[in-house]
Coordinates of C-alpha atoms in Angstrom, one line a residue:
Chain A
M282 CA 40.4 12.5 -5.8
Q283 CA 37.1 12.2 -4.0
T284 CA 35.6 8.5 -4.0
I285 CA 32.5 8.1 -6.2
T286 CA 30.2 5.2 -5.5
I287 CA 27.9 4.1 -8.2
A288 CA 24.8 2.0 -7.4
L289 CA 23.7 -0.5 -9.9
S290 CA 21.2 -3.5 -9.9
K291 CA 22.3 -7.0 -11.4
G292 CA 21.1 -8.3 -14.6
R293 CA 19.7 -6.1 -17.4
I294 CA 20.4 -2.9 -16.1
F295 CA 24.0 -3.8 -15.2
K296 CA 24.6 -5.3 -18.5
E297 CA 23.2 -2.3 -20.5
T298 CA 24.9 0.2 -18.2
L299 CA 28.5 -1.3 -18.9
P300 CA 29.1 0.3 -22.3
L301 CA 28.0 3.6 -21.1
L302 CA 30.4 3.5 -18.1
A303 CA 33.0 2.2 -20.6
H304 CA 32.7 5.5 -22.4
A305 CA 33.6 7.2 -19.2
D306 CA 36.5 4.8 -18.9
I307 CA 35.0 3.1 -16.1
I308 CA 35.4 -0.7 -16.2
P309 CA 34.5 -3.1 -13.3
L310 CA 37.2 -5.6 -12.3
D311 CA 34.8 -8.3 -11.2
D312 CA 31.6 -9.7 -12.8
P313 CA 28.5 -9.4 -10.4
E314 CA 27.2 -12.6 -11.9
S315 CA 30.1 -14.7 -10.8
S316 CA 31.4 -12.7 -7.9
R317 CA 29.8 -12.7 -4.4
K318 CA 31.2 -9.1 -3.7
L319 CA 28.6 -6.6 -3.4
I320 CA 31.3 -3.7 -3.7
L321 CA 33.1 -4.1 -7.0
D322 CA 36.3 -2.3 -7.7
T323 CA 37.0 -0.6 -11.1
N324 CA 39.9 0.1 -13.2
Q325 CA 39.8 3.7 -11.5
E326 CA 40.8 3.5 -7.9
H327 CA 38.4 6.1 -6.6
I328 CA 35.4 4.9 -8.3
K329 CA 33.4 1.8 -6.8
L330 CA 30.4 0.1 -7.8
V331 CA 27.8 -1.2 -5.4
I332 CA 25.5 -4.0 -6.5
I333 CA 22.1 -3.7 -5.0
R334 CA 18.5 -4.7 -5.6
A335 CA 16.8 -2.5 -8.2
T336 CA 14.2 -1.0 -5.7
D337 CA 17.1 0.0 -3.3
V338 CA 19.0 2.0 -5.7
P339 CA 16.9 5.3 -5.2
T340 CA 17.3 4.9 -1.4
Y341 CA 21.0 4.4 -1.5
V342 CA 21.4 7.5 -3.8
Q343 CA 18.8 9.7 -1.8
Y344 CA 20.7 9.1 1.4
G345 CA 24.0 9.6 -0.1
A346 CA 25.2 6.1 0.5
A347 CA 25.9 6.1 -3.4
D348 CA 26.7 9.2 -5.3
I349 CA 25.1 8.1 -8.6
G350 CA 23.0 5.2 -9.8
V351 CA 20.9 3.7 -12.4
A352 CA 17.3 3.0 -11.7
G353 CA 14.3 2.3 -13.8
K354 CA 11.7 4.8 -14.1
D355 CA 9.2 2.1 -12.8
V356 CA 11.1 2.0 -9.5
L357 CA 11.4 5.8 -9.4
L358 CA 7.7 6.4 -10.0
E359 CA 7.1 4.0 -7.0
H360 CA 9.7 5.6 -4.9
G361 CA 8.4 9.2 -5.6
G362 CA 11.8 10.4 -6.8
Q363 CA 12.0 13.1 -4.2
G364 CA 15.4 14.2 -3.0
L365 CA 17.2 12.9 -6.2
Y366 CA 18.3 14.4 -9.4
E367 CA 17.6 12.3 -12.6
P368 CA 19.5 14.2 -15.3
I369 CA 19.7 11.6 -18.0
D370 CA 17.3 9.2 -19.6
L371 CA 19.7 6.5 -20.4
G372 CA 17.2 4.9 -22.9
I373 CA 18.2 1.3 -21.6
A374 CA 16.2 -1.5 -20.1
K375 CA 13.0 -0.3 -22.0
C376 CA 9.7 -1.7 -21.2
K377 CA 6.2 -0.6 -20.3
L378 CA 4.2 -0.2 -17.1
M379 CA 0.8 -1.7 -17.8
T380 CA -2.2 -3.1 -16.2
A381 CA -3.1 -6.7 -17.2
G382 CA -6.1 -9.0 -16.6
P383 CA -7.5 -12.3 -17.9
M384 CA -8.1 -12.6 -21.7
D385 CA -11.7 -12.1 -21.7
A386 CA -11.5 -9.0 -19.4
E387 CA -12.6 -5.7 -20.8
I388 CA -11.3 -2.3 -20.0
N389 CA -14.6 -0.6 -19.2
Y390 CA -15.7 -4.0 -17.6
F391 CA -16.2 -2.2 -14.1
E392 CA -19.6 -1.2 -13.1
Q393 CA -19.8 2.2 -11.3
G394 CA -18.9 2.0 -7.7
K395 CA -17.6 -1.7 -7.8
K396 CA -14.3 -2.2 -6.2
I397 CA -11.6 -4.1 -8.0
R398 CA -8.6 -5.9 -6.5
V399 CA -5.1 -5.1 -8.0
A400 CA -2.0 -7.0 -7.2
T401 CA 1.2 -5.4 -7.8
K402 CA 4.5 -4.4 -6.3
F403 CA 3.9 -0.9 -7.6
V404 CA 1.6 0.1 -4.8
N405 CA 1.7 3.9 -5.1
V406 CA 1.7 3.8 -8.9
A407 CA -1.4 1.4 -9.0
K408 CA -3.3 3.6 -6.5
R409 CA -2.7 6.8 -8.4
F410 CA -3.4 5.3 -11.7
Y411 CA -6.8 3.9 -10.6
A412 CA -7.8 6.9 -8.6
E413 CA -7.3 9.0 -11.6
K414 CA -9.5 6.7 -13.6
G415 CA -12.2 7.0 -11.0
V416 CA -12.0 3.3 -10.3
Q417 CA -11.9 2.0 -6.6
A418 CA -9.2 -0.4 -6.2
E419 CA -8.0 -2.4 -3.3
V420 CA -4.3 -2.9 -4.0
I421 CA -2.5 -6.0 -2.7
K422 CA 1.3 -5.8 -2.4
L423 CA 3.1 -8.8 -3.8
Y424 CA 6.8 -9.2 -4.1
G425 CA 6.9 -11.4 -7.4
S426 CA 5.0 -13.6 -9.7
M427 CA 2.1 -11.1 -10.1
E428 CA 0.8 -13.2 -13.1
L429 CA -0.4 -16.0 -10.6
A430 CA -2.7 -13.5 -8.7
P431 CA -5.6 -13.5 -11.3
I432 CA -5.4 -17.3 -12.0
V433 CA -5.7 -18.0 -8.3
N434 CA -8.5 -15.2 -7.9
L435 CA -6.4 -13.3 -5.5
A436 CA -7.0 -10.1 -7.6
D437 CA -8.8 -8.9 -10.7
R438 CA -5.9 -7.1 -12.3
I439 CA -2.3 -6.8 -12.1
V440 CA 0.1 -3.9 -12.6
D441 CA 3.5 -4.7 -13.7
V442 CA 6.2 -4.0 -16.2
V443 CA 5.6 -5.7 -19.6
D444 CA 8.4 -6.2 -22.1
T445 CA 7.3 -8.9 -24.7
G446 CA 4.1 -9.8 -23.1
N447 CA 5.2 -13.5 -23.1
T448 CA 4.9 -14.2 -19.6
L449 CA 1.4 -12.6 -19.5
K450 CA 0.4 -14.9 -22.4
A451 CA 1.8 -17.9 -21.0
N452 CA -0.5 -17.4 -18.0
G453 CA -3.6 -16.5 -19.8
L454 CA -3.4 -12.7 -19.3
K455 CA -3.3 -9.9 -21.6
P456 CA -1.7 -6.3 -21.3
M457 CA -4.6 -3.8 -20.9
E458 CA -3.9 -0.2 -20.1
H459 CA -0.7 1.7 -20.6
I460 CA 0.4 3.6 -17.4
A461 CA 4.0 4.8 -18.6
D462 CA 6.9 4.1 -20.7
I463 CA 9.7 2.8 -18.7
S464 CA 13.6 3.2 -19.3
S465 CA 16.3 3.5 -16.9
R466 CA 17.5 6.9 -15.6
L467 CA 20.7 8.2 -14.1
V468 CA 19.9 9.4 -10.6
V469 CA 22.3 11.6 -8.5
N470 CA 22.4 12.5 -5.0
K471 CA 21.8 16.3 -4.4
A472 CA 24.7 16.8 -2.1
S473 CA 27.1 14.9 -4.4
M474 CA 26.1 17.0 -7.1
K475 CA 27.1 20.1 -5.2
M476 CA 30.0 18.9 -3.2
K477 CA 31.7 16.6 -5.9
H478 CA 30.4 18.8 -8.7
D479 CA 33.6 18.5 -11.0
E480 CA 33.7 14.7 -10.9
M481 CA 29.8 14.5 -11.2
H482 CA 29.7 16.9 -14.1
H483 CA 32.5 14.9 -16.0
L484 CA 30.9 11.6 -15.6
I485 CA 27.3 12.8 -16.4
K486 CA 28.8 14.5 -19.5
K487 CA 30.6 11.4 -20.6
I488 CA 27.6 9.2 -20.0
S489 CA 25.3 11.3 -21.8
E490 CA 27.6 11.3 -24.8
A491 CA 27.2 7.5 -25.0
V492 CA 23.3 7.5 -24.7
Chain B
M270 CA -0.5 -2.6 24.4
L271 CA 1.4 -5.9 24.8
K272 CA 4.3 -5.9 27.3
K273 CA 6.7 -6.6 24.7
D274 CA 5.6 -3.6 22.7
R275 CA 6.0 -1.1 25.6
W276 CA 9.4 -0.3 24.4
L277 CA 8.4 0.7 20.9
L278 CA 8.7 4.4 20.0
P279 CA 6.4 6.1 17.3
E280 CA 8.3 6.3 14.0
G281 CA 10.6 9.3 13.8
V282 CA 10.9 9.8 17.5
R283 CA 13.7 8.7 19.8
E284 CA 15.1 8.8 23.3
I285 CA 18.2 10.9 23.7
M286 CA 20.7 10.0 26.4
S287 CA 23.8 11.5 27.7
P288 CA 26.4 12.3 26.6
E289 CA 24.5 13.1 23.4
A290 CA 21.8 14.9 25.4
R291 CA 24.4 16.8 27.1
A292 CA 26.1 17.8 23.8
I293 CA 22.9 18.8 22.3
E294 CA 22.2 21.0 25.5
M295 CA 25.7 22.6 25.6
S296 CA 25.3 23.4 21.8
R297 CA 22.1 24.8 22.6
R298 CA 23.5 27.2 25.1
K299 CA 26.4 28.0 23.2
I300 CA 24.5 28.9 20.0
L301 CA 21.9 31.0 21.9
D302 CA 24.7 33.0 23.6
M303 CA 26.2 33.5 20.2
Y304 CA 22.9 34.8 18.7
H305 CA 22.6 37.1 21.7
G306 CA 26.0 38.4 21.2
C307 CA 25.1 39.2 17.6
G308 CA 22.0 41.3 18.6
Y309 CA 19.2 38.7 18.0
D310 CA 16.5 38.7 20.4
L311 CA 15.3 35.3 21.6
V312 CA 11.5 34.7 21.1
Q313 CA 9.5 31.5 22.2
P314 CA 6.4 31.1 20.1
P315 CA 3.7 28.8 21.5
F316 CA 4.0 25.1 20.8
I317 CA 0.3 24.8 19.7
D318 CA -1.3 27.5 17.8
F319 CA -4.3 28.0 15.5
Y320 CA -3.9 25.8 12.5
D321 CA -4.5 28.6 9.9
S322 CA -1.8 30.8 11.5
L323 CA 0.7 28.2 11.4
L324 CA 0.5 27.9 7.8
T325 CA 0.3 31.5 6.8
G326 CA 2.6 32.6 4.1
M327 CA 4.2 29.2 3.5
G328 CA 1.9 28.0 0.8
H329 CA 1.1 24.3 0.9
D330 CA 4.5 23.3 2.0
L331 CA 3.4 22.8 5.8
E332 CA -0.1 21.6 5.4
L333 CA 0.7 17.9 5.5
M334 CA 3.5 18.2 7.9
T335 CA 1.3 19.8 10.7
F336 CA -0.2 17.7 13.5
T337 CA -3.8 18.8 14.1
L338 CA -6.1 18.7 17.2
T339 CA -9.5 20.5 18.2
D340 CA -9.6 23.2 20.7
Q341 CA -12.3 22.0 23.2
L342 CA -12.6 25.6 24.3
S343 CA -13.2 27.4 21.0
G344 CA -14.1 24.5 18.7
K345 CA -11.3 25.7 16.3
L346 CA -8.7 23.5 14.7
L347 CA -5.3 23.7 16.5
G348 CA -2.0 22.6 15.1
I349 CA 1.3 21.7 16.5
R350 CA 4.1 23.9 15.1
S351 CA 6.1 22.0 12.3
D352 CA 8.2 25.2 11.7
M353 CA 8.5 28.2 13.8
T354 CA 9.3 30.6 10.8
P355 CA 5.7 31.7 10.4
Q356 CA 5.0 32.2 14.1
V357 CA 8.2 34.4 14.1
S358 CA 7.0 36.4 11.3
R359 CA 3.8 37.0 13.1
I360 CA 5.7 38.1 16.1
D361 CA 7.5 40.7 14.0
A362 CA 4.4 41.8 12.2
H363 CA 2.3 42.2 15.1
Y364 CA 4.3 43.1 18.3
I365 CA 7.2 44.8 16.8
K366 CA 5.8 48.2 15.5
D367 CA 9.1 49.8 14.9
H368 CA 10.5 50.4 11.4
H369 CA 14.1 49.5 12.4
P370 CA 15.2 46.2 11.1
S371 CA 14.4 43.4 13.7
R372 CA 16.6 40.5 14.6
L373 CA 14.8 37.6 16.1
C374 CA 16.1 34.1 17.0
Y375 CA 14.3 31.0 18.2
L376 CA 15.3 27.5 19.3
G377 CA 12.7 24.7 20.3
E378 CA 11.2 21.5 19.4
V379 CA 8.8 21.3 16.5
L380 CA 6.6 18.2 15.5
Q381 CA 6.3 16.9 12.1
S382 CA 3.6 14.6 10.9
R383 CA 6.0 13.1 8.3
L384 CA 9.5 12.0 8.3
D385 CA 12.0 14.7 7.4
D386 CA 14.3 13.6 4.7
F387 CA 17.3 15.3 6.3
S388 CA 17.0 13.7 9.8
Q389 CA 14.5 10.9 9.5
S390 CA 13.0 12.4 12.7
R391 CA 9.5 13.8 13.4
C392 CA 10.5 16.1 16.2
P393 CA 13.5 18.2 15.0
L394 CA 15.1 20.7 17.4
Q395 CA 14.6 23.8 15.5
A396 CA 17.2 26.5 15.7
G397 CA 17.2 29.6 13.4
A398 CA 17.4 33.2 13.0
E399 CA 15.6 36.0 10.9
I400 CA 16.1 39.6 10.0
Y401 CA 12.9 41.7 9.2
G402 CA 12.8 45.1 7.7
H403 CA 15.9 45.3 5.5
D404 CA 15.9 44.7 1.8
G405 CA 19.3 44.4 0.7
I406 CA 22.1 41.9 0.1
E407 CA 23.7 42.7 3.5
S408 CA 21.0 41.1 5.5
D409 CA 21.3 38.1 3.5
I410 CA 24.9 37.9 4.0
E411 CA 24.6 38.4 7.8
I412 CA 22.1 35.7 8.0
I413 CA 24.3 33.3 5.9
Q414 CA 27.4 34.0 8.2
L415 CA 25.4 33.3 11.0
M416 CA 24.3 30.0 9.6
I417 CA 27.9 29.0 9.1
K418 CA 28.8 30.1 12.7
T419 CA 26.0 27.9 14.0
I420 CA 27.3 24.9 12.0
R421 CA 30.7 25.7 13.1
A422 CA 29.7 26.0 16.8
V423 CA 28.8 22.3 16.8
G424 CA 32.2 21.4 15.4
V425 CA 32.0 21.2 11.6
D426 CA 34.8 23.1 9.8
S427 CA 34.8 22.2 6.1
L428 CA 31.4 22.8 4.4
T429 CA 29.8 23.7 1.1
L430 CA 27.3 26.6 0.7
D431 CA 24.9 26.1 -2.0
L432 CA 23.5 29.6 -3.4
G433 CA 20.5 30.1 -5.8
H434 CA 17.7 32.6 -6.5
V435 CA 14.3 31.5 -7.0
G436 CA 13.5 34.8 -8.8
I437 CA 15.2 33.6 -11.9
F438 CA 12.8 30.5 -12.3
R439 CA 9.9 32.8 -11.5
C440 CA 10.8 35.6 -13.9
L441 CA 11.3 33.1 -16.7
S442 CA 7.9 31.6 -16.0
E443 CA 6.3 34.9 -16.2
Q444 CA 8.0 36.0 -19.4
A445 CA 6.9 32.8 -21.0
E446 CA 3.4 33.3 -19.6
L447 CA 3.1 30.0 -18.1
S448 CA -0.2 29.1 -16.2
D449 CA 0.0 28.1 -12.6
F450 CA -0.7 24.6 -13.4
D451 CA 2.1 24.3 -16.0
R452 CA 4.5 26.2 -13.8
E453 CA 4.0 23.7 -11.0
Q454 CA 4.4 20.7 -13.3
L455 CA 7.8 22.3 -14.6
F456 CA 8.7 23.0 -11.0
E457 CA 8.3 19.6 -10.2
A458 CA 10.5 18.3 -12.9
F459 CA 13.0 21.1 -12.1
Q460 CA 13.4 19.9 -8.5
R461 CA 14.6 16.5 -10.0
K462 CA 16.8 18.1 -12.8
A463 CA 14.9 15.7 -15.0
I464 CA 16.0 17.1 -18.3
T465 CA 14.4 14.6 -20.6
E466 CA 11.0 15.2 -19.0
I467 CA 11.4 18.9 -19.1
K468 CA 12.3 18.9 -22.7
A469 CA 9.3 16.8 -23.3
F470 CA 7.1 18.9 -21.3
L471 CA 8.2 22.3 -22.9
A472 CA 7.7 21.0 -26.3
Q473 CA 4.2 19.8 -25.5
L474 CA 3.4 23.2 -24.2
N475 CA 4.2 24.9 -27.6
L476 CA 6.4 27.5 -26.0
A477 CA 8.5 29.7 -28.2
Q478 CA 11.8 28.2 -29.0
E479 CA 13.5 31.1 -27.1
Y480 CA 11.8 30.2 -23.8
Q481 CA 12.2 26.5 -24.2
D482 CA 16.0 27.0 -24.7
A483 CA 16.1 29.4 -21.8
F484 CA 14.4 26.8 -19.4
I485 CA 16.8 24.0 -20.6
N486 CA 19.9 26.2 -20.0
L487 CA 18.5 27.2 -16.6
V488 CA 18.4 23.6 -15.4
N489 CA 22.0 23.0 -16.4
L490 CA 23.2 26.2 -14.6
H491 CA 24.9 24.8 -11.6
G492 CA 28.5 24.6 -10.7
S493 CA 31.4 27.1 -9.6
I494 CA 31.0 30.7 -9.7
D495 CA 31.8 30.6 -13.6
I496 CA 28.3 29.7 -14.3
L497 CA 27.1 33.2 -13.3
A498 CA 28.9 34.6 -16.5
K499 CA 27.4 31.9 -18.5
A500 CA 23.9 32.7 -17.1
R501 CA 24.1 36.2 -18.3
E502 CA 24.6 35.2 -21.7
Q503 CA 22.2 32.3 -21.8
L504 CA 19.3 34.3 -19.9
N505 CA 19.5 37.7 -21.1
Y506 CA 16.4 39.3 -19.6
P507 CA 16.8 42.4 -17.6
D508 CA 15.1 41.2 -14.4
I509 CA 17.0 37.9 -14.5
I510 CA 20.3 39.8 -14.9
K511 CA 19.4 41.9 -11.8
H512 CA 19.1 38.6 -9.8
I513 CA 22.3 37.3 -11.2
D514 CA 24.3 40.5 -10.2
L515 CA 22.7 40.2 -6.7
L516 CA 24.0 36.6 -6.5
E517 CA 27.4 37.6 -7.6
Q518 CA 27.7 40.6 -5.2
A519 CA 26.7 38.1 -2.5
A520 CA 29.2 35.6 -3.6
N521 CA 32.0 38.1 -3.7
K522 CA 31.3 39.2 -0.3
L523 CA 31.2 35.8 1.1
Q524 CA 34.4 34.9 -0.4
Q525 CA 36.2 37.7 1.4
L526 CA 34.1 37.1 4.6
T527 CA 34.3 33.3 4.9
P528 CA 37.1 32.2 2.7
N529 CA 37.2 28.6 4.0
V530 CA 33.6 28.0 2.8
K531 CA 33.3 26.4 -0.7
L532 CA 30.9 28.1 -2.7
F533 CA 28.4 26.4 -5.1
F534 CA 25.9 27.9 -7.5
D535 CA 22.6 26.3 -8.6
L536 CA 20.2 28.5 -10.3
S537 CA 17.6 25.8 -10.7
E538 CA 17.4 25.1 -7.0
L539 CA 13.9 25.8 -6.1
R540 CA 13.7 24.6 -2.5
G541 CA 10.9 26.7 -0.7
F542 CA 9.7 28.1 -4.0
N543 CA 6.3 28.7 -2.6
Y544 CA 7.5 31.3 0.0
H545 CA 10.9 32.2 -0.9
T546 CA 11.4 35.3 -3.1
G547 CA 15.1 35.9 -3.4
I548 CA 18.4 34.4 -2.7
V549 CA 18.1 30.9 -1.3
F550 CA 21.0 29.1 0.4
S551 CA 21.9 25.8 1.9
A552 CA 24.8 24.2 3.7
Y553 CA 26.2 20.6 2.9
I554 CA 29.0 18.8 4.7
E555 CA 31.2 15.8 3.5
G556 CA 29.5 12.5 4.0
H557 CA 26.0 13.5 4.5
G558 CA 23.5 13.3 1.4
Q559 CA 21.1 16.0 2.4
A560 CA 21.6 19.8 3.3
I561 CA 22.1 20.4 7.0
A562 CA 20.9 24.0 7.3
Q563 CA 19.0 26.1 4.8
G564 CA 17.2 29.5 4.5
G565 CA 16.6 32.4 2.2
R566 CA 14.7 35.5 1.6
Y567 CA 10.9 35.6 1.9
D568 CA 9.6 39.2 1.6
G569 CA 6.0 39.6 2.1
I570 CA 5.3 36.8 4.4
G571 CA 4.3 39.4 7.0
E572 CA 1.8 40.9 4.8
K573 CA -0.6 38.0 5.5
F574 CA -0.3 39.2 9.2
G575 CA -1.0 42.8 8.3
R576 CA 2.5 44.2 8.0
A577 CA 4.7 43.6 4.9
R578 CA 8.3 43.5 5.8
S579 CA 11.3 42.2 4.0
A580 CA 12.6 39.1 5.6
T581 CA 15.4 36.7 5.5
G582 CA 16.3 33.8 7.7
F583 CA 17.8 30.2 8.1
S584 CA 17.0 27.3 10.2
T585 CA 18.5 23.9 11.2
D586 CA 17.7 20.9 13.4
L587 CA 20.2 21.2 16.0
A588 CA 19.7 17.6 17.6
H589 CA 20.4 16.2 14.1
L590 CA 23.3 18.5 13.5
V591 CA 24.9 17.2 16.7
E592 CA 24.1 13.6 16.0
I593 CA 25.8 13.8 12.4
T594 CA 28.8 15.7 13.6
G595 CA 29.8 12.8 15.7
F596 CA 29.4 13.9 19.2
H597 CA 30.0 10.3 20.3
Q598 CA 33.6 10.2 18.7
N599 CA 34.3 13.3 20.9
S600 CA 36.0 11.8 24.1
Q601 CA 35.7 15.4 25.6
D602 CA 31.9 14.8 25.7
W603 CA 32.5 11.5 27.7
E604 CA 35.2 13.1 29.9
Q605 CA 32.6 15.7 31.0
L606 CA 30.5 13.1 32.3
K607 CA 33.2 11.6 34.8
A608 CA 32.5 12.5 38.3
I609 CA 34.0 12.6 41.7
F610 CA 32.7 10.1 44.3
A611 CA 32.1 11.7 47.8
P612 CA 31.3 9.7 51.0
A613 CA 27.8 10.1 52.5
V614 CA 27.4 13.2 54.5
D615 CA 27.0 12.6 58.2
E616 CA 25.3 15.1 60.5
G617 CA 27.8 17.6 61.6
N618 CA 30.2 16.8 58.9
E619 CA 30.4 20.4 57.5
S620 CA 33.8 20.3 56.2
L621 CA 32.8 17.6 53.8
C622 CA 29.6 19.7 52.7
L623 CA 31.9 22.7 52.2
A624 CA 34.3 20.7 50.0
I625 CA 31.7 19.3 47.9
E626 CA 29.9 22.6 47.3
K627 CA 33.4 24.1 46.4
L628 CA 34.0 21.6 43.8
R629 CA 30.6 21.9 42.3
A630 CA 31.1 25.7 42.3
E631 CA 34.2 25.0 40.1
G632 CA 32.1 23.0 37.6
E633 CA 33.0 19.5 38.9
R634 CA 30.6 16.9 39.0
V635 CA 30.3 15.2 42.4
I636 CA 28.1 12.3 43.2
C637 CA 27.4 11.6 47.0
E638 CA 27.1 8.3 48.3
L639 CA 23.7 7.0 49.3
K640 CA 23.7 5.2 52.7
G641 CA 23.9 1.6 52.1
Q642 CA 24.5 1.5 48.5
T643 CA 27.1 -0.6 46.7
V644 CA 30.0 1.2 45.3
D645 CA 31.3 0.5 41.7
Y646 CA 33.2 3.4 40.3
D647 CA 33.0 2.2 36.7
K648 CA 29.1 1.9 36.8
M649 CA 28.8 5.3 38.5
N650 CA 31.2 6.9 35.9
C651 CA 33.5 8.1 38.5
N652 CA 37.2 8.5 38.1
R653 CA 38.1 10.2 41.2
R654 CA 37.0 10.3 44.9
L655 CA 36.9 12.7 47.9
V656 CA 38.9 11.5 50.6
C657 CA 39.8 13.0 54.3
K658 CA 43.6 13.2 55.0
N659 CA 44.6 15.0 58.1
K660 CA 41.3 16.6 58.5
V661 CA 41.5 18.0 54.9
W662 CA 39.3 16.9 52.1
L663 CA 41.3 16.0 48.8
V664 CA 40.4 14.5 45.6
E665 CA 42.4 11.5 44.5
S666 CA 42.3 9.6 41.3
I667 CA 40.9 5.9 41.4

C-alpha cells in the first residue's frame, strides 16, 4: 500500500472533516487539540494526517508534501488554486467572504478617483475585487484582528470571512459587500491523483458519499 | 548594495557547484549523444530574439513568462527566450524547405520571469526534441519514447506516463457551441477538476442537458486504460471517438514498447490547451508532486511562420531533473571528483610531465602542486598521489 498523507488544519475544519473521514474508515489515533504531534497516525497504517495552518494546506498539497487536504475556498481564492485539483465541495465550515466597514459607511460612499485603504489577509482577493468595481484600493496586509483596523484608522474597509457577524458588530462594524460564498474543498495533488489513482479514487468516492 | 546583501541571489536563481554541476554536464552530453544517435539534429536558437517571434503560436501562455528589453539598434522590443519550442518551430518553417519529416533537438538555458511550479527556478536548462512534418501516431510514440529515454538517462527507472487528448474538450466545446469566453471559464475550472463549479457554471449557461452531462463525464474520465471504453460510451460523438481510438492505439503500442512504464489516462488534462492540438503527455515520478517532463502534438504552429507542418515534441528541465533524481546520493559522482596529486614539475623533468599527461589521457584527474603551497589531500579532494620509485612514476593511494 502506498502511503497517503492528508493535510488538515486545526479547529473547525478538523472537527467537521472527521465524520467524512470516518465514512472512509479513517480515524485519527490522537486529538490534535490535546496532542503536540504534527503528524497523526490513523487506524489505517498507510494513512497519516498532518496538522498545519489553514493557509499552508494548498502549498503542502501543491508540492506533494501531502497527497490530499481540506482547504477553505477563501484560502484557495487567495492562493490562486493553480496546480491543484479541487474535486469536491465538502459543504463544511461555511461562511462568507465580505467587505466590512464602520456602521455609518455607505457602499457608494467613495467619490470617483478617491483611494480607499483596505486591511485584509486576503490581499489578492481584495485587489481583484476592488479593481473589478473600479475602486482604487491600497491594500494593507494584516495577519489577524482585522476588525481593529477601521477603529484605529489604519483602514477604511476590511475584507474578511464573516460567519455570524458578531465580531464585526462588537467592534462597531457592519458587513457590506458579498465577495464569495465560502465552504471547504477537498484538494488533491495532481501527481498523486495520477500515481496513486486507485487509493485516491477510493478515498474521494467515499468522502463524496458522506458529503 | 550593502556588503551583507552581496551574497543574495535573485529569486529562482541559483549557483550550481560540483559534483552537481558535473552531473548536469555529464547528463547533458549523454542526452545530446543519444538524440544524435536517434537522428535528431541539434539546433541552437538565439538567447535573445524579437519579442513577437518568441511568443508566436503559443497563445498567451508565454507572455508573462518572458523578460523583455529594448533593442537600442532597432528600437524594437526584444525578449529573452522563456521556451525554445517556438524558436525551433521557426527554424523548421523557415530554413528546412524539405518535405521530409525533420527531427530537431535543443538544449540550453531559458529565462522565465516567474517561478516555475515544477522547479521553483527561473532559469531552467531546457532540453527537448521535436518532429515536424509527420501527422500520425508513430511520431507521437517516437517522441514519447525519447522523453522516457531522457528521464532514464538521468537515472530514473520507475515512472508514470500521463496521456490525454486536448481535442476531446475542444470538440465538445464546439459541439456545445460555447463562446470563447465561456470556454475559457470552463477550461479554468477543468484545470482544477472543480466539479462543483463546473456543474454550477454549465447550469448557468443553460446548456442542453446532453452537453452538461458530457462535460461532467469528461472531468471524471481519468484512471487506467479502462476509462477509454467508458469514454466511448459517455462521449459518443464521431470526432471524439476518433481521438479516443488514437489514444488507445498509442497506449497499446506504448505498452509493448515500454512495458515498465505505468500508463495513466486523463481526458480532462488540458495543459497547453492554447497551442496543443492532439495527444498530450507528461511524466511523473514517485515523490515529486509535479510533472517532470511534458509534451504533445501542436500542429499548425509553423503556419504562423509561413509553413504549416504537423509537429510533436517534448521538453524538460535537465538541471532540475538531475537535482530531484538525487545526484548527491550517487557516490559515483563524488568518486569521479577524486584526483591524483602530482608534485610540482621542475624544468627538465620530462618523465613526470609524460606520466601526468598519460594519466589525464586515460581520463584521470591529476592536480599538480603549485610551488610553495600547503598540501592537505582531503581539502584538495585527492585520494592518490604520484610518486617516483626507481625512476618510475607510480600512483599510490594515500
